[in-house]
């Protein structure tokens, strides 16, 4: 998180590649599945790491091309010792 950026990558039938920046900058994100293709913008909202519990959390907001909010997403990842 030195650069305050995260890359979310999913390699499956429906690939996904989102570049989140936590500096107030929205990035382009192209989403494509079978009969749906659309450009979106993503904005990294906040992130935190609870060292004691081993939990990394972050959130981002998804916008349409007109900058209208579409969805807010929160993700928590726990390191299992």
Short mmCIF file of C-alpha atoms in Angstrom, two decimals:
data_model
loop_
_atom_site.label_atom_id
_atom_site.label_comp_id
_atom_site.label_asym_id
_atom_site.label_seq_id
_atom_site.Cartn_x
_atom_site.Cartn_y
_atom_site.Cartn_z
CA UNK A 1 0.00 0.00 0.00
CA UNK A 2 3.01 2.31 -0.31
CA UNK A 3 1.58 3.70 -3.53
CA UNK A 4 -1.99 3.60 -2.13
CA UNK A 5 -3.14 1.36 -4.99
CA UNK A 6 -4.70 -2.10 -5.26
CA UNK A 7 -5.21 -4.29 -8.32
CA UNK A 8 -8.16 -6.69 -8.19
CA UNK A 9 -7.69 -9.47 -10.72
CA UNK A 10 -9.99 -12.41 -11.36
CA UNK A 11 -8.97 -15.05 -13.91
CA UNK A 12 -12.01 -17.13 -14.70
CA UNK A 13 -14.74 -17.41 -17.30
CA UNK A 14 -15.46 -13.71 -16.69
CA UNK A 15 -12.12 -11.97 -16.23
CA UNK A 16 -11.92 -8.90 -14.07
CA UNK A 17 -9.18 -6.31 -13.70
CA UNK A 18 -9.82 -3.28 -11.49
CA UNK A 19 -7.14 -0.75 -10.59
CA UNK A 20 -8.11 1.07 -7.39
CA UNK A 21 -6.34 4.23 -6.30
CA UNK A 22 -6.89 5.63 -2.82
CA UNK A 23 -5.86 9.18 -3.67
CA UNK A 24 -9.23 10.60 -4.79
CA UNK A 25 -8.70 9.69 -8.44
CA UNK A 26 -11.31 7.71 -10.39
CA UNK A 27 -10.02 5.07 -12.80
CA UNK A 28 -11.66 3.55 -15.85
CA UNK A 29 -12.92 0.00 -15.57
CA UNK A 30 -14.38 -2.01 -18.46
CA UNK A 31 -16.77 -4.79 -17.42
CA UNK A 32 -17.71 -7.51 -19.89
CA UNK A 33 -19.76 -10.68 -19.52
CA UNK A 34 -21.83 -12.62 -22.07
CA UNK A 35 -24.33 -10.01 -23.34
CA UNK A 36 -23.17 -7.03 -21.28
CA UNK A 37 -20.32 -4.61 -21.91
CA UNK A 38 -19.95 -1.28 -20.18
CA UNK A 39 -17.36 1.24 -19.07
CA UNK A 40 -17.38 2.28 -15.43
CA UNK A 41 -15.30 4.44 -13.16
CA UNK A 42 -13.98 3.20 -9.80
CA UNK A 43 -12.86 5.20 -6.80
CA UNK A 44 -10.96 3.68 -3.89
CA UNK A 45 -12.64 4.96 -0.73
CA UNK A 46 -10.78 3.70 2.34
CA UNK A 47 -8.52 0.91 3.52
CA UNK A 48 -7.25 -0.37 6.84
CA UNK A 49 -5.25 -3.22 8.28
CA UNK A 50 -5.90 -4.68 11.73
CA UNK A 51 -2.58 -6.32 12.48
CA UNK A 52 -3.85 -7.97 15.67
CA UNK A 53 -6.71 -9.75 13.86
CA UNK A 54 -4.88 -10.11 10.52
CA UNK A 55 -7.69 -8.40 8.60
CA UNK A 56 -7.19 -6.10 5.63
CA UNK A 57 -10.30 -4.15 4.64
CA UNK A 58 -10.97 -1.78 1.78
CA UNK A 59 -13.90 -0.23 -0.01
CA UNK A 60 -14.58 1.37 -3.35
CA UNK A 61 -17.40 3.03 -5.24
CA UNK A 62 -18.46 2.18 -8.77
CA UNK A 63 -19.76 4.97 -11.03
CA UNK A 64 -21.27 4.99 -14.52
CA UNK A 65 -19.64 7.07 -17.26
CA UNK A 66 -21.71 10.10 -16.19
CA UNK A 67 -20.22 9.89 -12.67
CA UNK A 68 -23.48 8.65 -11.13
CA UNK A 69 -22.92 6.27 -8.24
CA UNK A 70 -23.86 2.70 -9.14
CA UNK A 71 -22.64 0.65 -6.17
CA UNK A 72 -20.45 0.68 -3.06
CA UNK A 73 -18.34 -2.38 -2.36
CA UNK A 74 -16.56 -3.38 0.85
CA UNK A 75 -14.08 -6.25 1.00
CA UNK A 76 -12.39 -7.82 4.03
CA UNK A 77 -9.56 -10.33 3.74
CA UNK A 78 -8.48 -12.30 6.79
CA UNK A 79 -5.10 -13.96 7.10
CA UNK A 80 -5.57 -17.36 8.71
CA UNK A 81 -2.61 -18.27 10.87
#
